[in-house]
Structure formats: C-alpha cells, structure tokens
Coordinates of C-alpha atoms in Angstrom, one line a residue:
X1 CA -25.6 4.9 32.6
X2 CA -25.1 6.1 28.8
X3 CA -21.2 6.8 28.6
X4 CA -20.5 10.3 26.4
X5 CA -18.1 9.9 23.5
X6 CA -15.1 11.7 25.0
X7 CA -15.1 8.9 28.3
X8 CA -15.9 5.9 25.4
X9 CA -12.6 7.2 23.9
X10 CA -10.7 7.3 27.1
X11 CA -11.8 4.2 28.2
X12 CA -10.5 2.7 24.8
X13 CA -7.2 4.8 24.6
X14 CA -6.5 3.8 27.9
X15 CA -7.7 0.4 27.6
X16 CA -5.3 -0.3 24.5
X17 CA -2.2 1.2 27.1
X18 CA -3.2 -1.4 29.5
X19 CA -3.1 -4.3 27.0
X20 CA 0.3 -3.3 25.5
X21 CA 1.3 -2.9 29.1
X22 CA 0.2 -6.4 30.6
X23 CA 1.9 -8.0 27.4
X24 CA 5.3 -5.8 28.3
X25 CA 5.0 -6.8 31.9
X26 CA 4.3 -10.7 30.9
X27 CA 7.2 -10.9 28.2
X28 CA 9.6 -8.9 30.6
X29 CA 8.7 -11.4 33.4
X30 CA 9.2 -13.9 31.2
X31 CA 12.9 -12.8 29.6
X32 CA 14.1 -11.5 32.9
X33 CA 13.4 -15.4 34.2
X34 CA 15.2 -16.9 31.6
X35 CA 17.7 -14.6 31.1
X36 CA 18.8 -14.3 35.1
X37 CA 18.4 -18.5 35.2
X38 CA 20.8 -18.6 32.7
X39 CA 23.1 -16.1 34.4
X40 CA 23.5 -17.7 37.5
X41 CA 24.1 -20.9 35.8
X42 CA 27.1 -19.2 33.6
X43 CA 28.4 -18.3 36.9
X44 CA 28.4 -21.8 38.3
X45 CA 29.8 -23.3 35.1
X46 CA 32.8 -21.1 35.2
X47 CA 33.8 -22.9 38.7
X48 CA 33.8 -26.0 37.1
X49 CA 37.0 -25.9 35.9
X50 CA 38.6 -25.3 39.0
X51 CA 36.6 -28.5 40.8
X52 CA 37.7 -30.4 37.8
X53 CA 41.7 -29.7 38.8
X54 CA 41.5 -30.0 42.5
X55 CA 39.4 -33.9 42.1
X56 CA 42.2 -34.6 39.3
X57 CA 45.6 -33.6 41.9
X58 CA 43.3 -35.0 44.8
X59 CA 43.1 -38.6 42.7
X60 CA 47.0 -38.2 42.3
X61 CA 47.7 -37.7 45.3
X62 CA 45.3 -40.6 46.7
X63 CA 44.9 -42.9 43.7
X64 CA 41.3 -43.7 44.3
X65 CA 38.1 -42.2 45.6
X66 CA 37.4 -44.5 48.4
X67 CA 38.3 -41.6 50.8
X68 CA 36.0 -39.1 49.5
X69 CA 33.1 -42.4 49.3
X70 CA 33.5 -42.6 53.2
X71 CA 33.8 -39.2 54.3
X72 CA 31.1 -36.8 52.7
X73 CA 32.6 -34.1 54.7
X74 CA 35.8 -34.3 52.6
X75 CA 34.1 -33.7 49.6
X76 CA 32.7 -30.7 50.7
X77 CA 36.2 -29.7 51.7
X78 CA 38.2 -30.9 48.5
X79 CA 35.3 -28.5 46.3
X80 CA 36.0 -25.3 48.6
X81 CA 39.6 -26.0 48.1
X82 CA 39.6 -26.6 44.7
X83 CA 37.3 -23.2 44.5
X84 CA 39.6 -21.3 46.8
X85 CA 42.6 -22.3 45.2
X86 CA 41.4 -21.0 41.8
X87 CA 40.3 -17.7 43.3
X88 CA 43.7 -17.4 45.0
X89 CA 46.6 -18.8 43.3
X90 CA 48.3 -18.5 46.2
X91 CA 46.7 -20.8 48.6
X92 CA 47.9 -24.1 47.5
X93 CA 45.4 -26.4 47.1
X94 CA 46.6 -29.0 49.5
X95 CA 46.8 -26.3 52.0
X96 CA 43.1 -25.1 51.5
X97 CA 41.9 -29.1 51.9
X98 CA 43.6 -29.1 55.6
X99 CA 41.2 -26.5 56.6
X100 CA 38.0 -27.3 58.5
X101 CA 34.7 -27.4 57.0
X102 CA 32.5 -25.1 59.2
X103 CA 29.3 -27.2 60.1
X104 CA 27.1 -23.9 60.3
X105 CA 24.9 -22.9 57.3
X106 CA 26.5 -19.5 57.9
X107 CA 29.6 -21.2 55.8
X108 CA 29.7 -18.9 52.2
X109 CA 29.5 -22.7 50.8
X110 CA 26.0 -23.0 52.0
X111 CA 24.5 -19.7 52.5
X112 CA 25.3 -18.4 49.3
X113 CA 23.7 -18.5 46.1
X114 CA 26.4 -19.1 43.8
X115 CA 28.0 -21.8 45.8
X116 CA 29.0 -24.9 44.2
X117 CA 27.9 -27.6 46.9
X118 CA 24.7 -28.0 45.5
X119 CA 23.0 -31.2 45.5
X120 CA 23.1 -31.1 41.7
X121 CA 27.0 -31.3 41.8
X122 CA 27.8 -35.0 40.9
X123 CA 31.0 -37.2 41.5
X124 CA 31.5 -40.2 39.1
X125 CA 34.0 -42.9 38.9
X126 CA 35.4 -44.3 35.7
X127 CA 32.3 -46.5 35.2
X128 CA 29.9 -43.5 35.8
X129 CA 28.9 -44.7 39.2
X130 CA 27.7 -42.1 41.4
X131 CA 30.7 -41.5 44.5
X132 CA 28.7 -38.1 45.8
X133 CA 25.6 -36.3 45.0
X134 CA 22.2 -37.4 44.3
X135 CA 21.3 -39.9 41.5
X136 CA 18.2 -38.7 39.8
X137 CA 19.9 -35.5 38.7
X138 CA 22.0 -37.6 36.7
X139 CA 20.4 -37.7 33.3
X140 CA 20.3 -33.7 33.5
X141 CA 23.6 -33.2 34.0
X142 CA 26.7 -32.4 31.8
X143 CA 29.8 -35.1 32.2
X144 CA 33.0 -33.5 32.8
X145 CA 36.1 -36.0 33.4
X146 CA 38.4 -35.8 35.4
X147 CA 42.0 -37.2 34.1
X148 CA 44.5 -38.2 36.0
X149 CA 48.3 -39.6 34.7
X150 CA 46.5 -39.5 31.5
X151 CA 43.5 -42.0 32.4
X152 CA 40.1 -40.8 33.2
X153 CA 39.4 -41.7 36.6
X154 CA 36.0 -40.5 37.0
X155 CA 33.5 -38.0 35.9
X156 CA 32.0 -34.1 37.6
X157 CA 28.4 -34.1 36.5
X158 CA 26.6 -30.9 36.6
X159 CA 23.6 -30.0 36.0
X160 CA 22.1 -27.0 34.7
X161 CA 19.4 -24.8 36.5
X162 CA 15.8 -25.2 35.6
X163 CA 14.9 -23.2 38.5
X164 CA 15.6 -20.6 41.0
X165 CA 16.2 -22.6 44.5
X166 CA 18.3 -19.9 46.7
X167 CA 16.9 -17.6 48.6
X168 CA 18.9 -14.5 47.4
X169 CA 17.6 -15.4 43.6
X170 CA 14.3 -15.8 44.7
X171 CA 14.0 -12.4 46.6
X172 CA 15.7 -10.8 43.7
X173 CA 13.4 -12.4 41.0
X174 CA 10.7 -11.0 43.4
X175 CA 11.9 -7.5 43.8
X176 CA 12.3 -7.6 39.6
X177 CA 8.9 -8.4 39.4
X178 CA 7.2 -5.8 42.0
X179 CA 9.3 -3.4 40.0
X180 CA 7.8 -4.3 36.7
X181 CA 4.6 -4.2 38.0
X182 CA 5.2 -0.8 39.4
X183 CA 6.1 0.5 36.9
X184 CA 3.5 -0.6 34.5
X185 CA 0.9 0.7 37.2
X186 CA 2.9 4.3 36.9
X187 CA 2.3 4.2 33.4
X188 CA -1.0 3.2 33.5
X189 CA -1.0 6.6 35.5
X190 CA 0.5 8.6 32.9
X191 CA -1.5 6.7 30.7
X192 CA -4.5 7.8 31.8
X193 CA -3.5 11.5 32.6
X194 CA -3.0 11.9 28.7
X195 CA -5.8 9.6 27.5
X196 CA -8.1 12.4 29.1
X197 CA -7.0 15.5 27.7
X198 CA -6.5 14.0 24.5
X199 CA -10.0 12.5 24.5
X200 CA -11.1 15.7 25.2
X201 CA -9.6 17.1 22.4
X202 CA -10.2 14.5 19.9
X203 CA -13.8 14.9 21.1
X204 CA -14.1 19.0 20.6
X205 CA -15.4 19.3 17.2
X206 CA -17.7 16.3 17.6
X207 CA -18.9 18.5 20.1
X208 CA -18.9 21.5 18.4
X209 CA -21.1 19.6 15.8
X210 CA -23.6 18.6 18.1
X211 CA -23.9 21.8 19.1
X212 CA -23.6 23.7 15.7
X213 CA -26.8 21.1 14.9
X214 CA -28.6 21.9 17.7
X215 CA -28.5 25.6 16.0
X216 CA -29.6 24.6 13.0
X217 CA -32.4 22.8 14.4
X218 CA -33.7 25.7 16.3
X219 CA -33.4 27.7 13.0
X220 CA -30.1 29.4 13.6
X221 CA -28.7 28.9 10.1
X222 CA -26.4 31.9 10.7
X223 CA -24.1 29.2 12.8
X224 CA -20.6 28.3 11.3
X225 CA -18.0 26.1 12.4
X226 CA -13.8 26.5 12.9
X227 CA -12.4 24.0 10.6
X228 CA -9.3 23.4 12.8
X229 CA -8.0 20.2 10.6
X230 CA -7.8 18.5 7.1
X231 CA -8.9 15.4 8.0
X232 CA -12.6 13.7 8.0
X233 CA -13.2 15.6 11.4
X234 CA -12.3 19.0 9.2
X235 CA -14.1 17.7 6.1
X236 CA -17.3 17.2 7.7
X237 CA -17.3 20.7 9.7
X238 CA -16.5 21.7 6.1
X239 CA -19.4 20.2 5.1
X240 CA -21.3 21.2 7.8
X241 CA -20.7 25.4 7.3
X242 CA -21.5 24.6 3.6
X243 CA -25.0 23.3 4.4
X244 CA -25.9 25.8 7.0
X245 CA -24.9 28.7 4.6
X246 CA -27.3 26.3 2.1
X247 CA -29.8 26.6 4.7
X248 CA -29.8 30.2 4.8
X249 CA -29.9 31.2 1.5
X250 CA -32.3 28.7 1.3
X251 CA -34.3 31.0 4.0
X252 CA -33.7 34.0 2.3
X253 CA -35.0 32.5 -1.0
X254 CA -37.9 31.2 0.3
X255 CA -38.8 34.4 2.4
X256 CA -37.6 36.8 -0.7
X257 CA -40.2 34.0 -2.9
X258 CA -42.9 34.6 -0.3
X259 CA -42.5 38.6 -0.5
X260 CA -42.5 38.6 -4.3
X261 CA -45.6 36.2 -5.1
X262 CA -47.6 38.6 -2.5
X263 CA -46.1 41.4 -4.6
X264 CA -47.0 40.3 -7.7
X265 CA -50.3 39.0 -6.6
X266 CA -51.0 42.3 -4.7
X267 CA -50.5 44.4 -7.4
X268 CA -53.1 43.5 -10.4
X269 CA -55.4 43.3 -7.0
X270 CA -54.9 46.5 -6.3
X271 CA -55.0 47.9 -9.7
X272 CA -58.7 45.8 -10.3
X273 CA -59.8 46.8 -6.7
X274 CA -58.8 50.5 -7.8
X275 CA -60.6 50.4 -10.9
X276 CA -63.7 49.1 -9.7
X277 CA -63.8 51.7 -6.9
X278 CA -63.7 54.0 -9.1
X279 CA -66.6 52.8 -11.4
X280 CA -68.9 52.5 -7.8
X281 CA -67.9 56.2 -7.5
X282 CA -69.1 57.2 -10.7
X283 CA -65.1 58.3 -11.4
X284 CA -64.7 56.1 -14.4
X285 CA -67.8 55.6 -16.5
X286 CA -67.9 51.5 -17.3
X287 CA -67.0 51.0 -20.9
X288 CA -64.8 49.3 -23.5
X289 CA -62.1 50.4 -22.2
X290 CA -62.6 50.1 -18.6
X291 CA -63.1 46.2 -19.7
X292 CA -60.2 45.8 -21.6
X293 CA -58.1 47.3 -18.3
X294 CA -60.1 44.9 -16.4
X295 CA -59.0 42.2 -18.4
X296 CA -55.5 42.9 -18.8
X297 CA -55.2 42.5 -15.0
X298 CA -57.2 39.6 -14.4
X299 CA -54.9 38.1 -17.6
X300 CA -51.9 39.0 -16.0
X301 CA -52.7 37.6 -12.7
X302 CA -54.4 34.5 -14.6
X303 CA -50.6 34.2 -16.5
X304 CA -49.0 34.6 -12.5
X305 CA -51.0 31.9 -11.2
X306 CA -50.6 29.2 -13.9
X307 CA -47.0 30.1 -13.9
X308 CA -46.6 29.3 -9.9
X309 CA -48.8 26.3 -10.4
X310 CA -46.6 24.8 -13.2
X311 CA -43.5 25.6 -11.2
X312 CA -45.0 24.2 -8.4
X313 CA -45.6 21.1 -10.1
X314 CA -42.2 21.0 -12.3
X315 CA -40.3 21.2 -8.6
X316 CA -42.0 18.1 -7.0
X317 CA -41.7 16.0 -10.5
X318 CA -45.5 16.0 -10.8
X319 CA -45.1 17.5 -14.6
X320 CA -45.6 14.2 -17.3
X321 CA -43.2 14.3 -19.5
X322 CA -44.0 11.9 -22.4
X323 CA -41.1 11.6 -24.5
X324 CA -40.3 10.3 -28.0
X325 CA -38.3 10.7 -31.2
X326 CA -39.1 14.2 -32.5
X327 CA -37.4 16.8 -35.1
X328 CA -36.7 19.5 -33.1
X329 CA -36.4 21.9 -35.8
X330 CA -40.0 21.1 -36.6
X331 CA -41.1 22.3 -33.3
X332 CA -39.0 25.1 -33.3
X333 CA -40.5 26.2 -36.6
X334 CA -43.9 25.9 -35.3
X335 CA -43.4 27.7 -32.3
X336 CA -41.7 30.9 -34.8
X337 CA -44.8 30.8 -37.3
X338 CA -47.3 31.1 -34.2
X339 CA -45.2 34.1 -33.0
X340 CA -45.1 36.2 -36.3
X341 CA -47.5 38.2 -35.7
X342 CA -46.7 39.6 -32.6
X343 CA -43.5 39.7 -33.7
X344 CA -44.6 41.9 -36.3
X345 CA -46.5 43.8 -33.3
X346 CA -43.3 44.9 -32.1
X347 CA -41.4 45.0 -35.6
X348 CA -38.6 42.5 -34.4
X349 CA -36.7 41.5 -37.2
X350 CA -36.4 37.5 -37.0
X351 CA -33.2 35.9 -38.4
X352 CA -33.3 32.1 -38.4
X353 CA -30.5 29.2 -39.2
X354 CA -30.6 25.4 -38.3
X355 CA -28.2 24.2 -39.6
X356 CA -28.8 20.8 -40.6
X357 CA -28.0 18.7 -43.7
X358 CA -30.2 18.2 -46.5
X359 CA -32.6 15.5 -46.1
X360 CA -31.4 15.0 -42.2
X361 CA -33.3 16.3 -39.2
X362 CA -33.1 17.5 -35.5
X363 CA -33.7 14.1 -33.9
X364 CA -33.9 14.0 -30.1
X365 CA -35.8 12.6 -27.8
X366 CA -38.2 14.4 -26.0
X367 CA -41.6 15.8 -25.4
X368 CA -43.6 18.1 -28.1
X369 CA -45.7 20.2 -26.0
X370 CA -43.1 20.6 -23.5
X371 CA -40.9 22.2 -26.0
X372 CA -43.3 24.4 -27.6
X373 CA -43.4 25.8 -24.1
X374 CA -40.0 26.3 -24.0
X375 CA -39.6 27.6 -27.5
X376 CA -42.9 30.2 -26.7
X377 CA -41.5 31.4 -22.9
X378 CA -38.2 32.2 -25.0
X379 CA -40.4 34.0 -28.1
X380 CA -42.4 35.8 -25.1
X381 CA -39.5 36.7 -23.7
X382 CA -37.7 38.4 -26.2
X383 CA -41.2 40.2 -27.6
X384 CA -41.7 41.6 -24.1
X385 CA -38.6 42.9 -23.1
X386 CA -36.5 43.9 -26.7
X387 CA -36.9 47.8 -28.2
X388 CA -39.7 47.7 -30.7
X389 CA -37.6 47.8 -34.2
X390 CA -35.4 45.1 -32.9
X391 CA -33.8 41.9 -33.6
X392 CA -33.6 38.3 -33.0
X393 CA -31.4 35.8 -34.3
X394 CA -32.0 31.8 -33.6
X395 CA -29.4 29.7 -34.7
X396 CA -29.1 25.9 -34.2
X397 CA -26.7 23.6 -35.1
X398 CA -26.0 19.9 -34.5
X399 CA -22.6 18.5 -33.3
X400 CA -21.9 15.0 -32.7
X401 CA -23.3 14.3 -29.3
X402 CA -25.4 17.8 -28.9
X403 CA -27.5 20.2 -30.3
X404 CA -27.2 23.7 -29.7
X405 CA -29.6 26.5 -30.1
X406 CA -28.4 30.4 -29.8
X407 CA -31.0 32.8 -29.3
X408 CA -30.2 36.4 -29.8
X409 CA -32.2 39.4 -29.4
X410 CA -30.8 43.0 -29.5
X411 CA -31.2 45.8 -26.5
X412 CA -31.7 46.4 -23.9
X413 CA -29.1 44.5 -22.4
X414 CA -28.7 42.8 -18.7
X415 CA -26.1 43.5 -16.2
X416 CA -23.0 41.1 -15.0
X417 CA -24.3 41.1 -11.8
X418 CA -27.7 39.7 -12.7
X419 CA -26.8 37.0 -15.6
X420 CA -26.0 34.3 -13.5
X421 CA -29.6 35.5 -11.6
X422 CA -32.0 35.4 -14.8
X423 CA -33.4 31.8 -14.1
X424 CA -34.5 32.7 -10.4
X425 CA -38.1 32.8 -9.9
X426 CA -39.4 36.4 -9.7
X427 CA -36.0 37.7 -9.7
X428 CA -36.1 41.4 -10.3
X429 CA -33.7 43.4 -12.8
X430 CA -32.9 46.9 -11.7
X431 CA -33.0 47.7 -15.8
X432 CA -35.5 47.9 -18.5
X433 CA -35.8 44.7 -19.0
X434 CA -38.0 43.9 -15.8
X435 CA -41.6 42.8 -14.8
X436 CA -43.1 46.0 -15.4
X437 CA -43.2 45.2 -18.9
X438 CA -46.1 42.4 -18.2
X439 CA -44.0 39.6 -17.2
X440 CA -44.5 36.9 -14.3
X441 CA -40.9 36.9 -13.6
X442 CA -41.2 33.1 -13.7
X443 CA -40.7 32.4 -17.4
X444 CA -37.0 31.8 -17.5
X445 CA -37.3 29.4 -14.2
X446 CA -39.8 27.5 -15.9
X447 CA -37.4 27.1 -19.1
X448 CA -34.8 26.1 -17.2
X449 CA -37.4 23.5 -15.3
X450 CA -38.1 22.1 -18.8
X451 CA -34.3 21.5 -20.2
X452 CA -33.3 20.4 -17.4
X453 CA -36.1 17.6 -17.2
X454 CA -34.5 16.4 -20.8
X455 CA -30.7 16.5 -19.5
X456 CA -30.1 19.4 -21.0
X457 CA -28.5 22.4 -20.2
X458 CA -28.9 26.5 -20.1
X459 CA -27.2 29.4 -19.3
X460 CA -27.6 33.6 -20.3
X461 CA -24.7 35.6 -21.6
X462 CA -24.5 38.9 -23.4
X463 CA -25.6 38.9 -26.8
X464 CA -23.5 40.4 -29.7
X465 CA -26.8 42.7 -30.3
X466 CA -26.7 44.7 -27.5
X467 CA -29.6 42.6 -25.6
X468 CA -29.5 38.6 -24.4
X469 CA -28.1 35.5 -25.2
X470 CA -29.7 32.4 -24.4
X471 CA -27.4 29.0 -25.2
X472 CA -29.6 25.4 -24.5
X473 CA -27.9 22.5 -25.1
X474 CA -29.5 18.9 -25.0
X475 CA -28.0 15.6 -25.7
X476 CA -28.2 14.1 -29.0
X477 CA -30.1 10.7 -28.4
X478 CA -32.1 9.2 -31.2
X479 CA -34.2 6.4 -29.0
X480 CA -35.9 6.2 -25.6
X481 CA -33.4 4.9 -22.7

C-alpha cells in the first residue's frame, strides 16, 4: 500500500522518538546498574571498619585465631558483634559475642541484603592464609589488617561487588527497569499523539499545493494560495500564486490576442466584401478609384499578415539572425534617406545627431537587414501616427560599453497608463495615436523582438515634443562571441 506524505512523516517523527528513546532506556539501564552496584558496595565498605575492631579486641583477648579456625559459627558471631557493637555503642562488644547465632535464614545476617556474612568476606592470618571465607575471591579482594598490640596479626579481605546476588537488589534492579521501560512506552504514546497532528500540519500546504495544481490543471488559474510562513514551504506557495496569476494573464493575453487578430483581420474583410457588393449592385461604378480602395485594403491586410507571421516566427526563434561587424550609423542613415520622401509627405521636420568622433564609427555587432527593419518600423511609426507639420529628432551617441539612440517625434502624445503597454502586440491606445491610422498594431512588438535578439534593450517615455520617446540601447561589442 502507497503511504501518503503526512503518515511517511509520522512514521519518521515517531520513529526518531523511538530511537532517542531505546538509547535513553539502554544508557539509564546501564548507569542505574553501575551506579546502584556501587551503592550497595559503599554501604558494605562502611562496616568494615567496625569488623576490623571487633577481629583486632577478639585477637587480644584470645591471642590467636585457632578458635575462630575450628568454630565457623564464631565467626559469624564475632562479625554480628563487631557490627552491632558499632551500631550501638552501648552494647559492648564482648557482650554482643555471648549471644547465639540464630541458625534460621530469617537471621537479618542472612536474609538481608546489606549483610556482611557474605561469602566474599575473607579472614587472613599474618601470612595471608585464608582462616574463613572462600579462597578464589581472594585476588579480588581489598586487604585490610587487623593490628593488634601493635603487630599485624592478620588480614579482612573484601571484595567488591561485580554483581547483584541478593534477592532484594535483584527485585529492585527489576522494578527499576519495568519502570524505565514504562515509561519509555508512555512516551512513545505521547510521542505518537503529537507526531500526528504535527504531521498533519507540517503536511497542510503540501496539500494545499496539490490541490491548488490540480486547479491549475483543470484550467482554474484564478486559484491562489495562503502563504502562512517564510520558509521554503511559504516560498514556493509564493511561487506558486505568482505563476498562476502568470497563467492567467497569460489567458487573458492570449484570448485578448485571439479577439484582436480576428478584429483586425475582419475589418479590411469587411470593408473589401462591402466594396465589392456594392460594385455587383451597380452602387459604385468599378474605377480608379474603386481599385485604389481595393488595394489599400488588401495592402493593409497583406502588412497584418506578414506582421503575425514574422512575430510568429521571432517568438519560436525561427528568425536567422546573421550577425557581423557593422557601422550602425551607416544603417541608420540608410534607413533615414529611404524615408525622405514620405517624410516630406507628411512635412516632418527631421533633426539628426550621431555623435561619433571623426574618423570613428558605430561598430556593433549585428545583423543589417534586421536593423533596417527596426530603423523602418520606428520611421513608419512616427510618419503614421505624428501631426502632419511635425518633428522628429534622432540622436545617437556612443558611451563606453553602449550605444544609445533617442528618437523623438512631436504630438500627439501617449498616456502613463499605456507607456509601459506600447510593445504589446495589437495593443489598442484610447488616443490619436491608434490603429485607425493604418497600423498593424504589431510594429513596436516586432522592434522590441529585434533588439532584444541583439541583447539590447527598449523602453517608451514621453518625448520633450509633445509626442514619443523611444530609448534602444545595445551593447558595444566589436567581434562575434
């Protein structure tokens, strides 16, 4: 079965709890082992003392350990007096060794933990030979001697714990470790009761992704996301608003693009379907001048239709560009002396400056015809849509890394609103300066098509004449990359 994300990162959040937990649980089983080892054996070691007294005042009182070497049961006695003694200064210690040793394991010498009548509690003489107590503990154990009228008369060998052996420790060690593993079951509980919910939550705007794609996929690019965060979760719902409202204004433009070529196709049709009609009717008699109308429409929808074909072909990078070393000023000054006549048409004063040092040129890299269409869409441009009697002003200059042409033309002038507009194809201006002057409404895209295929740059401001100012920019390179 395919797991969902939000169970993937429960299973790993909880998982992660679990390991931290089993290492807690293994190094608290671990310490508490040591540690309560080492506590009982504290407890043991503090008694030695006291045996180490009552064997030295025994020895006085005897002079040798022959008496302890026949009768085991006196040994047991002498340690519980000696132990007794120290817990209760007032018992005398040769009163508590005329007491009988119970036989029972109920005696607090035998049943308890803590007793010292272990069979790790050793009784040396002087030479170290064992008296009491089992040999092979021997090399463990600690030597503590026993001096009597200043000689050392034997030895009390103890040995330290290296394991739990009474039945209280081991039932406590036990209980210690059910605990631990209780309570690293509980929180695996709590563990998982969080892990959950804050899978879930961790998991929301994935979700909300998914489901925001989903949308677009079916078309609704009106769908947005709530950025709850600033991380790379919030970043790429970020991201994701930004290319839906991409999408749709993609829509729009392509639906507003549809709409407008129909327009502009439908409306020379019209006019030459008109026309004709009327000629079949006998309305308009065919001459001259009913050709030239005929031709002015099938020119202007000729002019659409290579205009949406070289679009078409600039936007999918099917254009050849074939670039090289050129003067730009030359081409410029080609494309000017092709247009004076027409701008003599519409008696447009021309005003020209390159500003260039003598003997130096425009050098760039680039293609020729390319920018003769530029230079010609601009010329049209202006000629169309500029009051007969008006002016134009080109001025280029070259910087160090650029060179910048200004074109100028006087009124009418464009609206803020529909500057940052003017390179959209078919774009319509609510002014005078609009298609109904003869325009495809595409030259301006296709400029911007062409200076953008040689790195350049170009943008539409107001001009200082009352009409529009054009600024291109392309990079000063003086050899093919």
């Amino acid at each position: 079965m395919q797991l969902n994300i939000k169970y993937k990162l429960f299973f790993a959040i909880l998982s992660a709890h679990i390991i931290v937990y089993i290492a807690m649980y293994s190094l608290g089983r671990y310490s508490f082992d040591r540690g309560f080892l080492e506590y009982i054996s504290r407890i043991e070691e503090r008694q030695v003392p006291a045996l180490v007294e009552g064997l030295s005042d025994f020895h006085e009182r005897t002079g040798s350990w022959e008496t302890l070497r026949r009768n085991p049961r006196k040994w047991l006695a002498l340690v519980r007096s000696s132990i007794e003694s120290a817990n209760d200064p007032e018992v005398p210690t040769a009163v508590a060794a005329q007491r009988p040793v119970p036989g029972g394991s109920n005696d607090w010498y035998y049943a308890s933990e803590y007793s010292p009548a272990r069979p790790y509690l050793l009784l040396l003489d002087a030479q170290q030979n064992v008296i009491f107590g089992n040999a092979q503990a021997l090399p463990l154990a600690n030597l503590h001697p026993i001096i009597a009228r200043g000689n050392t008369v034997g030895y009390l060998a103890v040995t330290s714990r290296q394991e739990l052996s009474e039945q209280a420790d081991l039932l406590f060690s036990q209980q210690q470790k059910q605990s631990f593993f209780l309570f690293a079951a509980i929180l695996v509980m709590i563990s998982a009761l969080v892990a959950f919910p804050v899978s879930s939550l961790l998991v929301r705007p994935v979700r909300d992704i998914v489901d925001g794609t989903r949308a677009l996929t079916r078309g609704d690019y009106n769908s947005r996301l709530a950025v709850r965060s600033s991380d790379e979760i919030g970043q790429l719902a970020e991201d994701f608003n930004t290319l839906a409202k991409t999408l749709d204004q993609n829509r729009s433009a392509r639906q507003q693009w549809i709409a407008d070529i129909s327009h502009e196709l439908r409306t020379p049709l019209a006019i030459l379907q008109g026309e004709i009609e009327s000629v079949q009717d006998g309305i308009r008699p065919l001459g001259p001048e009913t050709l030239e109308s005929f031709h002015q429409e099938v020119s202007h929808l000729s002019t659409l239709v290579n205009d949406l074909h070289e679009l078409s072909m600039s936007d999918l990078g099917a254009l050849v560009y074939r670039k090289e070393t050129l003067d730009l000023g030359k081409v410029l000054e080609q494309t000017i002396d092709m247009h004076r006549q027409l701008l003599n048409k519409h008696h447009i004063r021309l005003t020209r400056n390159i500003d260039v040092p003598e003997g130096q040129t425009l050098s760039m890299l680039g293609d020729e015809n390319r920018l003769s269409q530029l230079f010609d869409n601009l010329m049209q441009n202006t000629c169309r849509y500029t009051d007969e009697g008006g002016q134009l002003v080109v001025h280029v200059k070259e910087t160090q890394n650029a060179i910048d042409i200004d074109w100028f033309d006087s009124g009418p002038g464009v609206r803020d609103e529909d500057l940052d507009r003017l390179f959209e194809r078919l774009y319509r201006l609510e002014t005078s300066r609009n298609r109904n002057k003869g325009g495809s409404g595409l030259g301006l895209a296709i400029c911007k098509n062409i200076v953008e295929a040689h790195d350049g740059t170009i943008s539409a401001e107001h001009s200082p004449l009352g009409g529009l100012r054009i600024h291109i920019q392309f990079p000063h390179r003086l050899q093919q990359a």
